[in-house]
């Protein structure tokens, strides 16, 4: 980026001190984080209040605090819209964090789980559960987790036989992802109508009819996974200095990288298990957050906030664009994210051929 | 490597977001714990208990007045019984009600699509009975939970199930079982009548093709149009004379000859699909004719025996290649008679 033309130019930092502890943070990143939080707050309230159910804004607000004489209005706001909005935010944050982890591991903006096949692999695991086993909702989630991890093992095994190379990982991942995508189509075509329909609906990536049990489960899982993600993100960022320099200052390079891969795969698998694949968020959120904060590498918190905002806004668009007919949120992120991917590739090409 | 863009350094951060996330999770758990759960909508006035196809006992009004039919088979069934629903969903791959029901159901408000029901507008319709089946709300317990909060919800049949069974269940929920027996008898009588007029075709073979996205798929014996042909005593070519998996079976272009027969019914659902319901195109006969002009450009299509004998018969795709109930079956029989005689 132009404002960092000199390699040792760092973003402007501020420092706050509090009872012996001090925290140094980049000023613009903090501002962009606040901006994202504000946007998330606005879209969350919009998600709770906007709907086709025939009540006034006042009645909706009453229902939000569990007052008013229409029990169905209270039910819609508390038990249908609230879990949907929170799931959108948490799944978006998980995808953003996973994207940030992988883009830092590979040092490559294309090294995100939806490009390198992990999302597709999680979908394969879920489809095997839906179509071959004929399993219930929770088993589908477990299938997605297993599928995501197996895919990660295959991709990393093939790509990293001689050390980790970001470009190689991306190319191998694209190949494995394409093969798994074909397998997913085959599974659906070979399925009976009942299971094929369940599978196709799940594959679209939808937040329609997410209730509290599912929302709570995904929130707990993502909250737990956020702990290792935060602990790993700082040493992971230092890996950009080169493996040897890191090893010299005592950073356990291999352990950090392995831990980040496991956490990232778990995050993307949990998100996919909860809603079906929501395309391109893990790819786009870290880079958009990085640009907004004007920092050189995608940070974990910014990516999480941007991911949450992207999925929440996309779900609002999916609900409102052709109202009363709803789209699946994955259709919206797929359409917008596809354009983003083209722009990203075009930009990379220009930079390398200028 | 053009894709390699190393990231030089990393910024500092605080651990506060973790605390925030944990707080959100706790809040969510608290909310879910205190939110009212389990109570389902109870009908007012006189009720009776019916058992749906999944074995669930549903308490429904004795005479339902505001019925919402959230699938093509239950919409078709309700209309056949003389009940006009107060709301329904758009037909598969279509923007409005299924094309073949447009004359009967054109004024019924659309409350969402097949896979993504809009619960808010369903509630606005203030139904006293919601009819669903496996072609709409399929293996989605959460959607059923929400619908049951809005009104008594009856699961009438499975996707790809026998239309008679789904229709009989639908009639049971509507308390119109006697009328259903008459409707089925009417269909059987129409079939007997039609068979007499089709005796000239008993030695011919018939194929049913859905042309979608530039390639063909076959409608086999278990789907409504296949059932109609079997009922009418019209034969399939040997390779098609079998039951499929409950949905049209894709035929890859190198195997295009597999769709051939003496007569070929040719339909489409337009350019749209489940994933892309707004791609446009039309599912009626003109849509089929348009699709046929595209199919002619596919190598091998013009070499089909049915094409050379000019026995490719464009039909309404919403009628021939989708799903429905007794009205669909009656209209299929009428369509066959109209086309062949």
XYZ file of C-alpha atoms in Angstrom:
695
model
C 0.000 0.000 0.000
C 1.262 3.444 -0.907
C 1.367 4.877 2.617
C 3.821 2.130 3.562
C 6.225 2.650 0.695
C 9.203 2.385 3.028
C 9.480 -1.123 4.467
C 9.978 0.037 8.049
C 7.122 2.530 8.064
C 4.595 1.327 10.649
C 1.049 2.579 11.222
C 0.774 5.359 13.783
C 0.321 3.882 17.243
C -1.143 5.141 20.483
C -0.428 3.812 23.942
C -2.726 3.666 26.941
C -1.516 2.796 30.415
C -3.688 1.411 33.175
C -2.457 0.390 36.637
C 0.935 -0.827 35.524
C -0.260 -2.404 32.253
C 0.135 -0.533 29.015
C -1.377 -1.264 25.645
C 0.043 0.000 22.366
C -2.417 -0.035 19.496
C -2.527 1.290 15.923
C -4.737 4.382 15.906
C -6.500 3.918 12.573
C -7.134 0.220 13.206
C -8.863 1.117 16.454
C -11.000 3.739 14.703
C -11.964 1.306 11.942
C -12.870 -1.276 14.588
C -15.217 1.192 16.253
C -16.733 2.043 12.869
C -17.365 -1.645 12.182
C -18.906 -2.127 15.631
C -21.238 0.796 14.983
C -22.273 -0.598 11.589
C -22.856 -4.018 13.174
C -25.020 -2.457 15.885
C -27.132 -0.621 13.286
C -27.633 -3.674 11.059
C -28.389 -5.864 14.084
C -31.167 -3.558 15.210
C -32.405 -3.440 11.607
C -32.405 -7.244 11.513
C -34.500 -7.384 14.670
C -36.991 -4.716 13.621
C -37.410 -5.215 9.854
C -39.742 -7.941 8.690
C -42.930 -8.521 6.776
C -45.018 -9.255 9.877
C -47.779 -6.640 10.003
C -46.941 -4.580 13.081
C -45.820 -0.990 13.565
C -42.284 -0.056 14.608
C -43.672 0.865 18.039
C -45.270 -2.562 18.432
C -42.037 -4.216 17.299
C -40.097 -2.281 19.937
C -42.676 -3.342 22.538
C -42.281 -6.938 21.393
C -38.500 -6.598 21.649
C -38.848 -5.957 25.386
C -41.444 -8.744 25.607
C -44.415 -6.407 26.062
C -47.495 -5.849 23.948
C -50.519 -8.087 23.491
C -49.449 -10.046 20.387
C -47.598 -13.182 21.536
C -46.706 -13.994 17.924
C -44.914 -10.638 17.544
C -42.864 -11.365 20.660
C -42.137 -14.844 19.329
C -40.960 -13.483 15.976
C -38.631 -10.883 17.485
C -37.280 -13.023 20.351
C -37.260 -16.540 18.962
C -37.004 -16.177 15.177
C -35.229 -12.916 14.336
C -32.875 -12.677 17.351
C -31.241 -16.108 16.902
C -31.047 -15.510 13.151
C -29.260 -12.183 13.568
C -26.866 -13.505 16.232
C -26.076 -16.592 14.137
C -25.352 -14.350 11.147
C -22.926 -12.289 13.248
C -21.182 -15.254 14.884
C -20.886 -17.279 11.681
C -19.573 -14.197 9.874
C -17.039 -13.573 12.642
C -15.911 -17.216 12.512
C -15.447 -17.048 8.741
C -13.587 -13.739 9.039
C -11.248 -15.145 11.708
C -10.637 -18.331 9.723
C -9.824 -16.274 6.640
C -7.446 -14.062 8.620
C -5.620 -17.065 10.132
C -5.164 -18.766 6.762
C -4.148 -15.623 4.903
C -1.473 -15.079 7.539
C -0.321 -18.710 7.427
C -0.004 -18.660 3.640
C 0.982 -15.000 3.334
C -1.440 -14.869 0.425
C -4.815 -13.117 0.101
C -6.109 -16.095 -1.906
C -5.149 -18.540 0.844
C -8.601 -18.503 2.379
C -10.598 -21.602 3.241
C -13.273 -21.190 0.560
C -10.667 -20.972 -2.213
C -8.445 -23.791 -0.974
C -11.255 -26.309 -0.672
C -11.834 -26.506 3.093
C -15.377 -25.131 2.888
C -16.150 -27.529 0.043
C -14.675 -30.367 2.126
C -16.843 -29.450 5.101
C -19.819 -29.485 2.720
C -18.790 -32.933 1.457
C -18.744 -34.232 5.037
C -22.198 -32.802 5.674
C -23.565 -34.169 2.377
C -22.273 -37.658 3.194
C -24.193 -37.437 6.474
C -27.366 -36.110 4.813
C -27.376 -38.390 1.755
C -25.480 -41.566 2.617
C -26.208 -41.838 6.346
C -29.495 -39.909 6.357
C -28.572 -38.222 9.609
C -30.126 -35.600 11.883
C -29.119 -31.953 12.206
C -26.389 -32.452 14.828
C -24.790 -35.361 12.970
C -24.653 -33.126 9.877
C -22.598 -30.659 11.914
C -20.211 -33.399 13.005
C -19.943 -34.518 9.362
C -18.973 -30.976 8.354
C -16.274 -30.875 11.045
C -14.823 -34.231 10.001
C -15.002 -33.285 6.311
C -13.245 -29.973 6.939
C -10.403 -31.597 8.894
C -9.907 -34.453 6.430
C -9.746 -31.977 3.548
C -7.224 -29.861 5.436
C -5.100 -32.972 6.068
C -5.182 -33.917 2.374
C -4.434 -30.404 1.091
C -1.631 -29.764 3.568
C -0.196 -33.255 3.032
C -0.054 -32.699 -0.717
C 1.097 -29.080 -0.597
C 3.607 -29.076 2.241
C 5.764 -32.125 1.646
C 8.745 -29.778 1.399
C 7.887 -26.885 3.683
C 4.932 -24.511 3.406
C 4.699 -22.443 0.249
C 1.650 -20.174 0.057
C 1.276 -20.254 -3.720
C 1.618 -24.040 -3.832
C -0.954 -24.441 -1.063
C -3.437 -22.224 -2.951
C -3.028 -24.173 -6.193
C -3.264 -27.605 -4.539
C -6.255 -26.378 -2.520
C -8.045 -25.139 -5.642
C -7.503 -28.557 -7.239
C -8.732 -30.526 -4.236
C -11.668 -28.130 -3.868
C -12.670 -28.646 -7.517
C -12.553 -32.426 -7.097
C -14.663 -32.231 -3.927
C -17.110 -29.869 -5.655
C -17.613 -32.492 -8.354
C -18.056 -35.163 -5.662
C -20.711 -32.987 -3.988
C -22.645 -32.685 -7.269
C -22.361 -36.433 -7.810
C -23.675 -37.142 -4.304
C -26.738 -34.958 -4.961
C -27.468 -36.382 -8.411
C -27.242 -39.944 -7.040
C -29.494 -39.197 -4.052
C -33.222 -39.766 -3.745
C -35.460 -36.727 -4.086
C -36.039 -36.360 -0.344
C -32.368 -36.272 0.611
C -31.288 -34.417 -2.535
C -33.693 -31.639 -1.644
C -32.459 -31.424 1.953
C -28.893 -31.391 0.665
C -29.535 -28.749 -1.995
C -31.234 -26.484 0.529
C -28.355 -26.933 2.958
C -25.793 -26.268 0.200
C -27.345 -22.905 -0.645
C -26.202 -21.606 2.767
C -29.265 -20.241 4.518
C -30.178 -18.561 7.797
C -33.890 -19.216 7.262
C -35.365 -20.861 10.373
C -32.357 -20.768 12.697
C -33.740 -21.139 16.229
C -32.084 -20.752 19.639
C -30.737 -24.299 20.098
C -28.665 -24.069 16.895
C -27.727 -20.427 17.535
C -26.542 -21.177 21.095
C -24.486 -24.145 19.966
C -22.651 -22.217 17.260
C -22.069 -19.249 19.601
C -20.476 -21.455 22.253
C -18.309 -23.268 19.699
C -17.073 -20.035 18.142
C -16.467 -18.418 21.543
C -14.322 -21.389 22.569
C -12.359 -21.325 19.301
C -11.768 -17.585 19.622
C -9.402 -18.243 22.563
C -6.698 -20.112 20.602
C -7.260 -17.824 17.602
C -6.428 -14.753 19.714
C -3.458 -16.421 21.406
C -2.046 -17.527 18.041
C -2.664 -14.410 16.011
C 0.297 -12.391 17.312
C 3.088 -14.956 16.933
C 1.466 -15.956 13.619
C 1.845 -12.396 12.344
C 5.554 -12.505 13.211
C 6.054 -15.524 10.918
C 6.025 -13.053 8.039
C 9.540 -12.110 9.160
C 10.712 -15.525 7.988
C 10.944 -18.904 9.726
C 14.638 -18.559 10.625
C 14.319 -15.127 12.265
C 11.330 -16.343 14.255
C 13.108 -19.496 15.387
C 16.076 -17.340 16.406
C 13.919 -15.270 18.815
C 12.334 -18.395 20.268
C 9.025 -18.672 18.408
C 8.000 -22.333 17.931
C 7.286 -21.895 14.218
C 5.883 -25.345 13.458
C 3.670 -25.443 16.560
C 2.258 -21.988 15.868
C 1.488 -22.839 12.259
C -0.113 -26.187 13.107
C -2.192 -24.630 15.878
C -3.373 -21.876 13.522
C -4.325 -24.397 10.825
C -6.308 -26.514 13.302
C -8.093 -23.478 14.742
C -8.855 -22.052 11.310
C -10.243 -25.334 9.998
C -12.361 -25.758 13.144
C -13.766 -22.229 12.778
C -14.711 -22.624 9.133
C -16.163 -26.103 9.747
C -18.290 -24.909 12.677
C -19.596 -22.018 10.583
C -20.352 -24.306 7.643
C -21.983 -26.872 9.903
C -24.312 -24.234 11.346
C -25.689 -22.694 8.153
C -24.267 -24.462 5.126
C -21.494 -22.902 3.071
C -21.614 -19.090 2.947
C -19.244 -18.333 0.125
C -16.445 -15.776 -0.102
C -16.791 -14.186 3.364
C -13.570 -15.809 4.608
C -11.858 -14.597 1.443
C -13.086 -11.022 1.406
C -13.529 -10.029 5.060
C -9.822 -10.057 6.074
C -8.739 -8.047 3.044
C -11.550 -5.507 3.369
C -10.748 -5.116 7.082
C -7.061 -4.710 6.274
C -7.766 -1.951 3.785
C -10.175 -0.164 6.114
C -7.648 -0.215 8.964
C -4.695 0.529 6.654
C -2.586 -2.193 8.258
C -0.181 -4.405 6.325
C -1.631 -7.807 7.290
C -5.245 -8.783 8.006
C -5.810 -8.657 11.768
C -7.979 -11.167 13.585
C -10.370 -8.772 15.327
C -10.918 -6.550 12.309
C -11.542 -9.599 10.120
C -14.033 -11.005 12.638
C -15.951 -7.724 12.780
C -15.913 -7.328 9.001
C -17.063 -10.930 8.512
C -19.929 -10.430 10.964
C -20.996 -7.245 9.187
C -20.781 -8.829 5.708
C -22.967 -11.825 6.604
C -25.502 -9.706 8.491
C -25.835 -7.187 5.631
C -26.012 -10.006 3.064
C -28.773 -11.704 5.043
C -30.763 -8.460 5.188
C -30.350 -8.126 1.405
C -31.322 -11.789 0.929
C -34.513 -11.221 2.919
C -35.495 -7.903 1.385
C -34.325 -7.977 -2.269
C -37.251 -9.979 -3.676
C -39.544 -9.781 -0.618
C -41.723 -11.613 0.222
C -39.630 -14.272 -1.550
C -36.420 -14.879 0.402
C -33.074 -15.803 -1.071
C -30.468 -17.922 0.705
C -27.735 -15.713 2.200
C -25.079 -17.827 0.435
C -26.533 -16.768 -2.918
C -25.981 -13.086 -2.056
C -22.437 -13.486 -0.690
C -21.628 -15.744 -3.655
C -22.745 -13.107 -6.158
C -20.965 -10.189 -4.455
C -17.908 -12.227 -3.479
C -17.449 -13.516 -7.024
C -17.047 -9.923 -8.231
C -14.594 -9.271 -5.403
C -12.518 -12.314 -6.383
C -12.331 -11.113 -9.995
C -11.211 -7.661 -8.816
C -8.618 -9.237 -6.505
C -7.170 -11.407 -9.267
C -7.145 -8.506 -11.731
C -5.331 -6.346 -9.158
C -2.745 -9.049 -8.475
C -2.152 -9.481 -12.188
C -1.717 -5.759 -12.765
C 0.728 -5.471 -9.858
C 2.846 -8.302 -11.181
C 2.770 -7.230 -14.818
C 3.008 -3.462 -14.453
C 4.700 -16.851 -8.156
C 2.377 -13.983 -9.060
C 0.002 -14.941 -6.213
C 2.609 -14.512 -3.484
C 2.300 -11.226 -1.641
C 4.143 -11.546 1.677
C 2.773 -9.637 4.631
C 5.651 -7.780 6.291
C 4.340 -7.225 9.798
C 1.499 -7.422 12.169
C -0.365 -5.085 14.492
C -0.967 -5.318 18.202
C -4.306 -6.086 19.685
C -6.241 -6.382 22.868
C -7.895 -9.455 24.318
C -11.118 -7.580 25.078
C -13.099 -8.979 22.113
C -12.812 -12.405 23.729
C -14.593 -11.168 26.822
C -17.207 -9.572 24.586
C -17.819 -12.820 22.704
C -18.142 -14.804 25.922
C -20.579 -12.196 27.181
C -22.647 -12.481 23.995
C -22.717 -16.265 24.301
C -23.880 -16.081 27.932
C -26.502 -13.497 27.017
C -27.720 -15.759 24.214
C -27.993 -18.717 26.550
C -29.854 -16.570 29.065
C -32.244 -15.322 26.379
C -32.882 -18.778 25.043
C -33.525 -20.053 28.547
C -36.129 -17.423 29.351
C -37.843 -17.234 25.982
C -41.183 -18.970 25.881
C -40.889 -22.322 24.187
C -43.010 -25.329 23.376
C -46.368 -23.625 23.174
C -48.020 -24.211 19.828
C -50.856 -22.344 18.213
C -54.233 -23.805 19.253
C -57.225 -23.435 16.964
C -60.304 -21.597 18.237
C -63.734 -23.198 18.190
C -64.555 -26.831 17.542
C -61.557 -29.023 16.737
C -60.755 -32.585 15.751
C -57.512 -34.521 15.947
C -55.915 -35.874 12.783
C -52.702 -37.861 12.332
C -50.331 -36.613 9.665
C -48.051 -38.732 7.492
C -45.237 -38.532 10.043
C -47.548 -39.866 12.762
C -47.877 -36.499 14.537
C -51.298 -35.835 16.076
C -52.487 -32.393 14.988
C -55.493 -30.607 16.473
C -57.194 -28.861 13.551
C -60.444 -26.882 13.227
C -63.448 -29.023 12.234
C -64.009 -26.688 9.292
C -60.774 -24.861 8.445
C -61.524 -21.505 6.840
C -58.113 -19.928 6.335
C -55.900 -22.619 4.846
C -52.322 -21.914 3.777
C -50.914 -24.520 1.360
C -47.108 -24.383 1.301
C -46.465 -26.869 -1.505
C -47.657 -27.671 -5.007
C -49.299 -31.017 -4.090
C -51.239 -29.578 -1.121
C -52.307 -26.504 -3.138
C -53.491 -28.768 -5.958
C -55.257 -31.077 -3.484
C -57.033 -28.253 -1.647
C -58.251 -26.724 -4.924
C -59.471 -30.136 -6.149
C -61.558 -30.367 -2.968
C -63.065 -26.939 -3.579
C -61.001 -25.178 -0.890
C -59.280 -21.977 -2.002
C -56.232 -21.367 0.212
C -55.603 -17.848 1.549
C -51.924 -18.187 0.720
C -49.470 -20.448 -1.046
C -45.891 -20.519 -2.330
C -44.470 -19.920 -5.768
C -44.183 -22.983 -7.997
C -40.849 -24.733 -8.398
C -38.630 -22.553 -10.592
C -41.466 -20.071 -11.099
C -42.311 -16.641 -9.757
C -46.029 -17.164 -9.253
C -48.341 -20.088 -8.587
C -47.620 -23.195 -10.689
C -48.415 -22.338 -14.296
C -50.836 -25.241 -14.752
C -52.914 -23.936 -11.822
C -52.845 -20.279 -12.919
C -56.548 -20.264 -13.883
C -57.630 -21.646 -10.474
C -55.003 -20.170 -8.153
C -53.877 -16.996 -9.901
C -55.356 -14.720 -7.216
C -53.926 -16.571 -4.212
C -51.233 -14.451 -2.486
C -47.665 -15.823 -2.660
C -46.098 -16.251 0.780
C -42.541 -17.141 -0.232
C -40.677 -19.777 -2.210
C -40.472 -23.564 -1.921
C -37.302 -23.753 0.168
C -37.392 -20.402 1.995
C -40.860 -19.790 3.434
C -41.379 -16.244 4.676
C -42.775 -16.853 8.170
C -43.760 -13.203 8.671
C -46.123 -13.092 5.700
C -47.453 -16.571 6.527
C -48.404 -15.189 9.955
C -49.962 -12.118 8.311
C -52.321 -14.420 6.420
C -53.685 -15.520 9.841
C -54.153 -19.149 8.808
C -56.138 -21.624 10.900
C -54.456 -24.566 9.148
C -51.100 -24.842 7.358
C -50.568 -27.689 4.885
C -46.994 -28.688 4.054
C -45.294 -31.735 2.584
C -41.859 -33.048 1.794
C -41.629 -31.054 -1.446
C -41.543 -27.806 0.559
C -40.621 -28.130 4.252
C -38.323 -31.102 4.023
C -36.463 -32.501 7.019
C -36.418 -29.045 8.604
C -37.642 -29.383 12.210
C -36.877 -25.722 12.934
C -39.183 -24.488 10.156
C -41.897 -26.853 11.438
C -41.441 -25.423 14.956
C -42.015 -21.878 13.691
C -45.004 -22.864 11.531
C -46.619 -24.706 14.460
C -46.384 -21.484 16.496
C -48.337 -19.692 13.770
C -51.109 -22.274 13.219
C -51.748 -26.041 13.364
C -49.418 -27.505 10.731
C -50.159 -30.744 8.913
C -47.434 -32.689 7.062
C -49.403 -34.298 4.231
C -46.870 -36.424 2.344
C -43.311 -37.162 1.359
C -41.431 -35.756 -1.625
C -41.869 -38.063 -4.593
C -44.632 -39.913 -2.716
C -47.758 -41.351 -4.310
C -50.118 -38.459 -5.197
C -53.148 -40.472 -4.063
C -51.681 -40.914 -0.578
C -50.731 -37.241 -0.194
C -54.133 -36.169 -1.518
C -56.003 -38.512 0.830
C -54.047 -37.141 3.801
C -54.691 -33.547 2.676
C -58.408 -34.296 2.452
C -58.354 -35.827 5.946
C -56.870 -32.602 7.381
C -59.551 -30.564 5.597
C -62.314 -32.946 6.801
C -63.311 -33.653 3.179
C -62.448 -37.357 2.839
C -65.750 -38.214 1.110
C -65.163 -35.555 -1.512
C -61.631 -36.925 -2.020
C -63.008 -40.377 -2.837
C -65.147 -38.775 -5.550
C -62.188 -36.811 -6.953
C -60.072 -39.951 -7.207
C -63.005 -41.844 -8.788
C -63.362 -39.026 -11.340
C -59.708 -39.409 -12.271
C -60.013 -43.191 -12.606
C -63.086 -42.758 -14.822
C -61.254 -40.216 -16.998
C -58.386 -42.686 -17.383
C -60.700 -45.530 -18.455
C -62.349 -43.176 -20.938
C -59.019 -41.949 -22.324
C -57.575 -45.455 -22.725
C -60.343 -46.259 -25.177
C -59.335 -43.274 -27.333
C -55.639 -44.119 -27.269
C -55.779 -47.724 -28.485
C -53.939 -46.692 -31.670
C -50.849 -45.875 -29.598
C -50.492 -49.008 -27.487
C -47.587 -50.319 -29.597
C -45.672 -46.983 -29.586
C -43.128 -45.781 -27.049
C -43.229 -42.449 -25.227
C -40.464 -40.438 -23.612
C -40.795 -37.454 -21.242
C -37.873 -35.020 -21.233
C -37.185 -31.908 -19.203
C -34.758 -29.629 -21.037
C -32.981 -27.431 -18.508
C -29.722 -25.503 -18.673
C -28.734 -26.908 -22.064
C -29.147 -30.581 -21.260
C -31.832 -33.207 -20.871
C -33.217 -35.135 -17.964
C -35.759 -37.927 -18.043
C -39.038 -38.113 -16.168
C -39.348 -41.779 -15.228
C -42.233 -43.925 -14.031
C -42.508 -42.737 -10.412
C -43.175 -39.061 -11.241
C -46.682 -37.699 -12.003
C -46.293 -37.566 -15.796
C -44.828 -41.075 -15.790
C -47.711 -42.309 -13.629
C -50.188 -40.730 -16.054
C -48.628 -42.499 -19.049
C -48.645 -45.816 -17.179
C -52.286 -45.279 -16.154
C -53.143 -44.569 -19.798
C -51.463 -47.777 -20.991
C -48.819 -45.882 -22.983
C -45.436 -47.611 -22.965
C -41.952 -46.261 -22.264
C -38.871 -47.330 -24.234
C -37.191 -50.257 -22.388
C -34.355 -48.090 -20.973
C -36.905 -45.688 -19.428
C -39.366 -48.298 -18.203
C -38.288 -48.104 -14.577
C -38.709 -46.065 -11.425
C -36.240 -43.215 -10.811
C -35.140 -41.716 -7.522
C -38.054 -39.330 -7.180
C -36.614 -36.563 -9.328
C -35.828 -36.184 -13.019
C -32.750 -38.148 -14.011
C -29.990 -36.192 -15.798
C -28.812 -37.574 -19.151
C -25.348 -36.463 -20.213
C -25.078 -35.120 -23.751
C -23.018 -38.080 -25.051
C -25.900 -40.353 -24.014
C -28.505 -38.111 -25.650
C -29.840 -41.060 -27.679
C -31.209 -42.452 -24.379
C -34.057 -39.915 -24.491
C -35.311 -41.178 -27.846
C -38.712 -42.847 -28.372
C -41.480 -42.904 -30.977
C -43.003 -39.816 -29.319
C -41.151 -37.366 -27.106
C -42.976 -35.032 -24.685
C -40.659 -32.064 -24.267
C -40.973 -29.539 -21.401
C -38.868 -27.037 -19.465
C -39.075 -25.009 -16.267
C -37.438 -22.019 -17.969
C -33.906 -20.868 -17.314
C -34.315 -20.871 -13.574
C -33.410 -23.442 -10.970
C -33.599 -23.889 -7.193
C -30.404 -21.941 -6.708
C -31.345 -19.233 -9.162
C -35.125 -18.817 -9.168
C -35.112 -15.519 -11.029
C -33.166 -16.458 -14.136
C -36.279 -15.875 -16.194
C -37.566 -18.011 -19.011
C -40.967 -19.560 -19.082
C -42.288 -22.971 -18.124
C -45.298 -23.024 -20.447
C -45.599 -24.425 -23.978
C -43.953 -21.355 -25.575
C -41.062 -21.835 -23.147
C -40.804 -25.448 -24.278
C -40.753 -24.352 -27.935
C -37.999 -21.873 -27.147
C -36.013 -24.578 -25.331
C -36.564 -26.877 -28.302
C -34.912 -24.372 -30.636
C -31.871 -24.372 -28.325
C -31.889 -28.156 -28.096
C -31.762 -28.405 -31.895
C -28.287 -26.877 -31.773
C -27.010 -29.666 -29.517
C -25.148 -32.259 -31.616
C -27.156 -35.436 -31.958
C -30.515 -33.920 -31.072
C -31.646 -33.659 -34.683
C -30.562 -37.282 -35.216
C -33.135 -38.517 -32.695
C -35.806 -40.739 -34.249
C -38.568 -38.677 -32.634
C -37.096 -35.473 -34.101
C -36.819 -36.879 -37.624
C -40.347 -38.247 -37.437
C -41.477 -34.800 -36.184
C -42.900 -36.344 -33.046
C -41.297 -34.010 -30.490
C -44.264 -32.618 -28.596
C -43.668 -29.356 -26.645
C -45.638 -29.383 -23.375
C -46.177 -27.154 -20.313
C -43.201 -27.916 -18.072
C -45.016 -26.945 -14.867
C -47.580 -29.617 -15.732
C -45.338 -32.350 -17.087
C -42.081 -32.042 -15.216
C -42.952 -30.854 -11.706
C -45.183 -32.130 -8.924
C -48.830 -31.769 -7.926
C -52.068 -33.584 -7.109
C -55.352 -34.715 -8.721
C -55.774 -31.573 -10.840
C -52.297 -32.130 -12.259
C -53.169 -35.752 -13.053
C -56.498 -34.841 -14.683
C -54.836 -32.170 -16.780
C -52.026 -34.529 -17.816
C -54.610 -36.996 -19.111
C -56.433 -34.198 -20.943
C -53.136 -32.920 -22.382
C -52.192 -36.369 -23.701
C -55.615 -36.702 -25.355
C -55.392 -33.204 -26.856
C -51.892 -33.744 -28.242
C -52.357 -37.263 -29.611
C -55.844 -36.955 -31.071
